[in-house]
PDB file of C-alpha atoms in Angstrom:
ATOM      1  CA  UNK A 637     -39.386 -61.638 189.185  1.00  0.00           C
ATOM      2  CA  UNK A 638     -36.681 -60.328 186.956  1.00  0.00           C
ATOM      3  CA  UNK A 639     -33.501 -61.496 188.542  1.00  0.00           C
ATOM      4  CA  UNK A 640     -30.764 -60.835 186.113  1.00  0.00           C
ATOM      5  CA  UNK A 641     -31.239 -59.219 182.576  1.00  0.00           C
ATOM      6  CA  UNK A 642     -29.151 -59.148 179.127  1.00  0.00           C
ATOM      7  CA  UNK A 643     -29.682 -55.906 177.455  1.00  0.00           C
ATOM      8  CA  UNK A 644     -27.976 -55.200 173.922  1.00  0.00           C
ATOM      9  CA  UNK A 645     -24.743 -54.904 174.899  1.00  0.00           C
ATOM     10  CA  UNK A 646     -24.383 -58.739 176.500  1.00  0.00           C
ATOM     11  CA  UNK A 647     -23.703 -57.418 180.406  1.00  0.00           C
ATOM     12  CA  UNK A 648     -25.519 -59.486 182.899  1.00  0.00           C
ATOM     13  CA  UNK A 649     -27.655 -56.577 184.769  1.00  0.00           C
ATOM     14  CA  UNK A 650     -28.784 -56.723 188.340  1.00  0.00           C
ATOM     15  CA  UNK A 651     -32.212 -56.062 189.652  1.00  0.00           C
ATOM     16  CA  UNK A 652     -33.350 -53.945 192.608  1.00  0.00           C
ATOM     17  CA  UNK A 653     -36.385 -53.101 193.908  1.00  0.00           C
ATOM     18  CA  UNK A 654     -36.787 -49.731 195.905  1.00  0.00           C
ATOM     19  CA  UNK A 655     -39.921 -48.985 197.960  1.00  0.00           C
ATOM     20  CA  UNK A 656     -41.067 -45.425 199.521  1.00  0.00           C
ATOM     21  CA  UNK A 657     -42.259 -46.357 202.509  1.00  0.00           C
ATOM     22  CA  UNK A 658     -44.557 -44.042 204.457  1.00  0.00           C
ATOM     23  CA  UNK A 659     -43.168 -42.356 207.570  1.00  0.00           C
ATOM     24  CA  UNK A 660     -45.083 -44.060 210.494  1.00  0.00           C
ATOM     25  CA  UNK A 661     -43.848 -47.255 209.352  1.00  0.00           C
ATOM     26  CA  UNK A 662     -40.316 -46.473 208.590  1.00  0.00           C
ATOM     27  CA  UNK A 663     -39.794 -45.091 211.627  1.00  0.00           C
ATOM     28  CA  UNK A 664     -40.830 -47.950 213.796  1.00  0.00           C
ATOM     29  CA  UNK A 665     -39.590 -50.625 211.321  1.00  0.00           C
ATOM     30  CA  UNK A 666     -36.044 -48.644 210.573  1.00  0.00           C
ATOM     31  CA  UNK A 667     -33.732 -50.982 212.890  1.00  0.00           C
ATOM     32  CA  UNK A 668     -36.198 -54.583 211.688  1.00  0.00           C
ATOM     33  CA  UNK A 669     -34.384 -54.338 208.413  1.00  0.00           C
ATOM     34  CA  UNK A 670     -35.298 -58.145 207.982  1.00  0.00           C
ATOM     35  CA  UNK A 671     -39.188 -57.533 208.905  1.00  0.00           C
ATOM     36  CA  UNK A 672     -39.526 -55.409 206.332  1.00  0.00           C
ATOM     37  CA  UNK A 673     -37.892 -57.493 204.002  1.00  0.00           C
ATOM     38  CA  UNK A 674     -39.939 -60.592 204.977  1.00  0.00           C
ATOM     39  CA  UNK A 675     -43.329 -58.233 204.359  1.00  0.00           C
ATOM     40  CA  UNK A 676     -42.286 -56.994 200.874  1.00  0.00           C
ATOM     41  CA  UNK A 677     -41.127 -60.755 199.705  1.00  0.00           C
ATOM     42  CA  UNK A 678     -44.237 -62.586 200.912  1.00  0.00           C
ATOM     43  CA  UNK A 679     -46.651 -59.495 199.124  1.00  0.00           C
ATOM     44  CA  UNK A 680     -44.775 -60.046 195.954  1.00  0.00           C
ATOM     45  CA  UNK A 681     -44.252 -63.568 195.512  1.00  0.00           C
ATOM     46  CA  UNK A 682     -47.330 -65.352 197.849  1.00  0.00           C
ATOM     47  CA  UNK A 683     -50.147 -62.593 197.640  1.00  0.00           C
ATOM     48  CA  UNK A 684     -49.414 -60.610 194.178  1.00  0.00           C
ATOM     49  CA  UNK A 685     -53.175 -60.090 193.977  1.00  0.00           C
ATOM     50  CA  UNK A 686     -54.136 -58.526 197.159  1.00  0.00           C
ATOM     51  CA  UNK A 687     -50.823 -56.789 197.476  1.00  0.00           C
ATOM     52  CA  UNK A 688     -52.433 -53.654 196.739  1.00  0.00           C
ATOM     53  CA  UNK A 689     -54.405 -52.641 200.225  1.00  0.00           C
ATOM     54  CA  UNK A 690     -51.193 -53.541 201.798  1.00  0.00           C
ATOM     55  CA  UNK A 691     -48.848 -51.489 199.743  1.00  0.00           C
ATOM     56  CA  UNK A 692     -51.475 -48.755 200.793  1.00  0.00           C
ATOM     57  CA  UNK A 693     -51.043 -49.223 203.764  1.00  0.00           C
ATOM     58  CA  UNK A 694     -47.282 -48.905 204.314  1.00  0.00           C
ATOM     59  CA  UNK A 695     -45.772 -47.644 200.574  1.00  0.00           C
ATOM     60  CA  UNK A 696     -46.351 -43.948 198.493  1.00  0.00           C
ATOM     61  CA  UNK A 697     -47.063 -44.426 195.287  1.00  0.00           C
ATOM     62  CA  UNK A 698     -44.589 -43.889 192.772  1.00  0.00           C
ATOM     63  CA  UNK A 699     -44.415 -41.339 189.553  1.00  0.00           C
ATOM     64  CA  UNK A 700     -42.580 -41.357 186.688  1.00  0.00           C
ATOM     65  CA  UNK A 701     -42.561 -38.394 185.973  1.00  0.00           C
ATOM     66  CA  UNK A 702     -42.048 -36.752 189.279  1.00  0.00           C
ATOM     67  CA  UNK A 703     -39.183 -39.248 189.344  1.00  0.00           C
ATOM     68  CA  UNK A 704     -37.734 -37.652 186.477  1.00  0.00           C
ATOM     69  CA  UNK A 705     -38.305 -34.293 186.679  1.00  0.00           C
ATOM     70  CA  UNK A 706     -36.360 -34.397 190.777  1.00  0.00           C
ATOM     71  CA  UNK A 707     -33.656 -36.073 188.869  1.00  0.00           C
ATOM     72  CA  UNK A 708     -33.337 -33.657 185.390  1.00  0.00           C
ATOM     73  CA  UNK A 709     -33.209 -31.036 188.857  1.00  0.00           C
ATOM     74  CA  UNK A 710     -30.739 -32.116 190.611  1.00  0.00           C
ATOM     75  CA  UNK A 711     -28.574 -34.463 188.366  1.00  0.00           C
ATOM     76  CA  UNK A 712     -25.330 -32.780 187.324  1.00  0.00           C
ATOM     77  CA  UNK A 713     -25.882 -31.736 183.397  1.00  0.00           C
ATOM     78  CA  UNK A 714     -22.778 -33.943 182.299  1.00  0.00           C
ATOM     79  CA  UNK A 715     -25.439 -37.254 183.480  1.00  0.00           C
ATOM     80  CA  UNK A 716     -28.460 -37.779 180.411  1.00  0.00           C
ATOM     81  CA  UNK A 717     -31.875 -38.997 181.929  1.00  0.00           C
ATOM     82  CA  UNK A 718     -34.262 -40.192 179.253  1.00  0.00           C
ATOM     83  CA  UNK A 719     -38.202 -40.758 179.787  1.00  0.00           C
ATOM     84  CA  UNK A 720     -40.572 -43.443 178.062  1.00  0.00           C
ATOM     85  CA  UNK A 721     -43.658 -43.670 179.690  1.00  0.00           C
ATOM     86  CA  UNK A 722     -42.757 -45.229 183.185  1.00  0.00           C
ATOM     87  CA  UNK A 723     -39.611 -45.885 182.309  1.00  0.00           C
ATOM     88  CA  UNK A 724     -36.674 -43.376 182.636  1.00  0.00           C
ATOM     89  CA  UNK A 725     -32.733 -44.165 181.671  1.00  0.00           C
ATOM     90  CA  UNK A 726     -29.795 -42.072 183.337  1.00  0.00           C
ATOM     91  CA  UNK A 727     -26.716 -42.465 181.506  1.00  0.00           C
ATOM     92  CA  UNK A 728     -23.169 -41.521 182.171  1.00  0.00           C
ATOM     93  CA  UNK A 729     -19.917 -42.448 179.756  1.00  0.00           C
ATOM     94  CA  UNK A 730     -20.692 -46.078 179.740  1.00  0.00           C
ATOM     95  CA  UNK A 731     -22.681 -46.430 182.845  1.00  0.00           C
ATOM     96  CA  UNK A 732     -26.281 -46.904 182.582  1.00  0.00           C
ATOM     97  CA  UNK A 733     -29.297 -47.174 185.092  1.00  0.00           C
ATOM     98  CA  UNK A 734     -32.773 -48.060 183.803  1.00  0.00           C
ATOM     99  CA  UNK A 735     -35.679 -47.395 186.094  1.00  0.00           C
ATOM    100  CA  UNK A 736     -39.028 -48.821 185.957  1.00  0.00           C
ATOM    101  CA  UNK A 737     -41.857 -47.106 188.009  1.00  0.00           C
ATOM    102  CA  UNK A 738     -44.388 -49.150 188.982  1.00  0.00           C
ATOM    103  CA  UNK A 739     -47.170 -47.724 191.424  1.00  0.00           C
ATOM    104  CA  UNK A 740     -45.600 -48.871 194.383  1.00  0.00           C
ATOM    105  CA  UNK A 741     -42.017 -49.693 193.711  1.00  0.00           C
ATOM    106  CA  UNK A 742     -39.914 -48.775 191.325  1.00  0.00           C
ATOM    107  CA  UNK A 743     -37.556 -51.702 189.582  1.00  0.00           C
ATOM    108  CA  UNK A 744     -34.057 -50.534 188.799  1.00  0.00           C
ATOM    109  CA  UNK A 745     -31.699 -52.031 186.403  1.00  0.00           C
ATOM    110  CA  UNK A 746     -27.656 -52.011 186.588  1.00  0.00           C
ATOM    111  CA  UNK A 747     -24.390 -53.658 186.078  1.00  0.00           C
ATOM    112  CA  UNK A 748     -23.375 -53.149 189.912  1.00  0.00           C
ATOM    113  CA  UNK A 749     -24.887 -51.413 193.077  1.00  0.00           C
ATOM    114  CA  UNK A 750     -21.818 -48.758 192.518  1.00  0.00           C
ATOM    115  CA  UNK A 751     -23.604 -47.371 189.149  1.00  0.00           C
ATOM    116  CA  UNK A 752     -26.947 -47.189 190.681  1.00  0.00           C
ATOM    117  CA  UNK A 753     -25.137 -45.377 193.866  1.00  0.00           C
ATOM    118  CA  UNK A 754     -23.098 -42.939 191.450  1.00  0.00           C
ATOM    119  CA  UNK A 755     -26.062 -42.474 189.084  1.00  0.00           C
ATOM    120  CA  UNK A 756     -29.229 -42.700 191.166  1.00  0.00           C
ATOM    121  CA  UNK A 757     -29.271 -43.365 195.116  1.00  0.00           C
ATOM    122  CA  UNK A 758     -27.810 -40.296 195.958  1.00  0.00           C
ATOM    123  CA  UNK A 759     -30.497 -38.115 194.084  1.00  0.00           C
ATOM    124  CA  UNK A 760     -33.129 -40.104 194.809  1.00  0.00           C
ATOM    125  CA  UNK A 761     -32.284 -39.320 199.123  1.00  0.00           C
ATOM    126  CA  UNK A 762     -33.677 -35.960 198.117  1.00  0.00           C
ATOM    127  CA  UNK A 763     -37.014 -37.201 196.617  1.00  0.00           C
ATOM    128  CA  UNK A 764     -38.271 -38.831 199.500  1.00  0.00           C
ATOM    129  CA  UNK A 765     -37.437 -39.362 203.345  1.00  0.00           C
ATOM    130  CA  UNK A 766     -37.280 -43.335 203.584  1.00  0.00           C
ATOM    131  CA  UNK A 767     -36.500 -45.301 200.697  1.00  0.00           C
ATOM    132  CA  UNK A 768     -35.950 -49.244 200.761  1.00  0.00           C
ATOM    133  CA  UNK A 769     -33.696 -51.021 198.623  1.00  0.00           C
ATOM    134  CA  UNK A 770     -33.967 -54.724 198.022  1.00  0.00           C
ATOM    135  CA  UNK A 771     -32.214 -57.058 195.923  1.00  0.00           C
ATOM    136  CA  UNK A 772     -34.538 -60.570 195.810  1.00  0.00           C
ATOM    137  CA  UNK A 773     -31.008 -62.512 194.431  1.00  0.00           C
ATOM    138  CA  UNK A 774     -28.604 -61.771 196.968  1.00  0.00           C
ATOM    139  CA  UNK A 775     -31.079 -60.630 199.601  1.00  0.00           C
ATOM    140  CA  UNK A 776     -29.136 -57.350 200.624  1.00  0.00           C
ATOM    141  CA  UNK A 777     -31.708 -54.895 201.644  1.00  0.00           C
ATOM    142  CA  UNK A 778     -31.802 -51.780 203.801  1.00  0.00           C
ATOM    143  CA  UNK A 779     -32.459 -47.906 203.692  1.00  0.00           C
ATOM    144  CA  UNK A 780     -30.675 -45.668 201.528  1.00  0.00           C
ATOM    145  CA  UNK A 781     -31.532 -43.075 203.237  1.00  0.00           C
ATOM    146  CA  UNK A 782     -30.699 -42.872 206.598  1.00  0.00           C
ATOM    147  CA  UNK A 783     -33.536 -41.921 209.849  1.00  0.00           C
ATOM    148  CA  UNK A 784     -33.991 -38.572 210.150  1.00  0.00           C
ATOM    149  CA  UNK A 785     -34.454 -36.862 214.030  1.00  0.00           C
ATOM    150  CA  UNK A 786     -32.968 -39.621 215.007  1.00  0.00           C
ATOM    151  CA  UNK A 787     -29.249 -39.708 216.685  1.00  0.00           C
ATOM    152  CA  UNK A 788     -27.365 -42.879 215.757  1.00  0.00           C
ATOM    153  CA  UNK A 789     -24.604 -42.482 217.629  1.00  0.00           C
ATOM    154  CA  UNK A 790     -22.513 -39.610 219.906  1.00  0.00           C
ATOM    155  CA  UNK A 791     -20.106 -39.174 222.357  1.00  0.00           C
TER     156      UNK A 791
END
């Protein structure tokens, strides 16, 4: 587990983990915020070998490239996005974001949770309905994305 990494430039980068999760599941885990942390933890740090039937189970599988080509759609055109294999770079001024897709999570790469929200989170709503975000250092977690059908609050 990559926690913090030094690129070039010499800026400590933080790590966070995003997982699409499949709709049954997000729907009846969407207020157990700390259940579904606990599950993604203990499949990636005790059980990395039989993580894959339960990733199945609960996660889509990620795609590089279908990653990329939503963002080059709906990025504005003054943001760059880059593609290597699996892993994609979106770049602003002197912000960057790297992205690593994996098959069932995809590892991002930034100086602060405001670049990946300016430069990524707020495409990414629009690429699928329930995406979780955890960061293993700090252990903030949640959905960037919020329920959908579901009234949160009213009058």
């Amino acid at each position: 587990m990559l926690i913090r990494y030094v690129p070039k430039g010499g800026h400590i980068m933080y790590q966070y983990s995003l997982y699409l999760v499949k709709s049954d599941y997000a729907q009846h885990f969407y207020y157990k915020i700390d259940t579904v942390y606990r599950f993604l933890y203990e499949q990636m740090m005790k059980n990395p070998d039989r993580t894959k039937d339960q990733y199945k189970m609960v996660l889509d599988k990620a795609n590089a490239k279908d990653v990329f080509l939503h963002l080059n759609y709906w990025v504005s055109h003054d943001i760059s996005l880059n593609i290597d294999r699996n892993q994609i770079t979106v770049s602003y001024n002197q912000q960057q974001v790297y992205i690593e897709v994996n098959d069932f999570d995809m590892t991002i790469l930034a100086e602060s949770i405001v670049d990946v929200d300016k430069l990524l989170f707020q495409y990414l709503k629009t690429f699928h309905p329930h995406i979780f975000a955890v960061n293993y250092e700090t252990y903030e977690c949640g959905w960037i994305t919020p329920l959908v059908g579901k009234q949160i609050y009213s009058l």
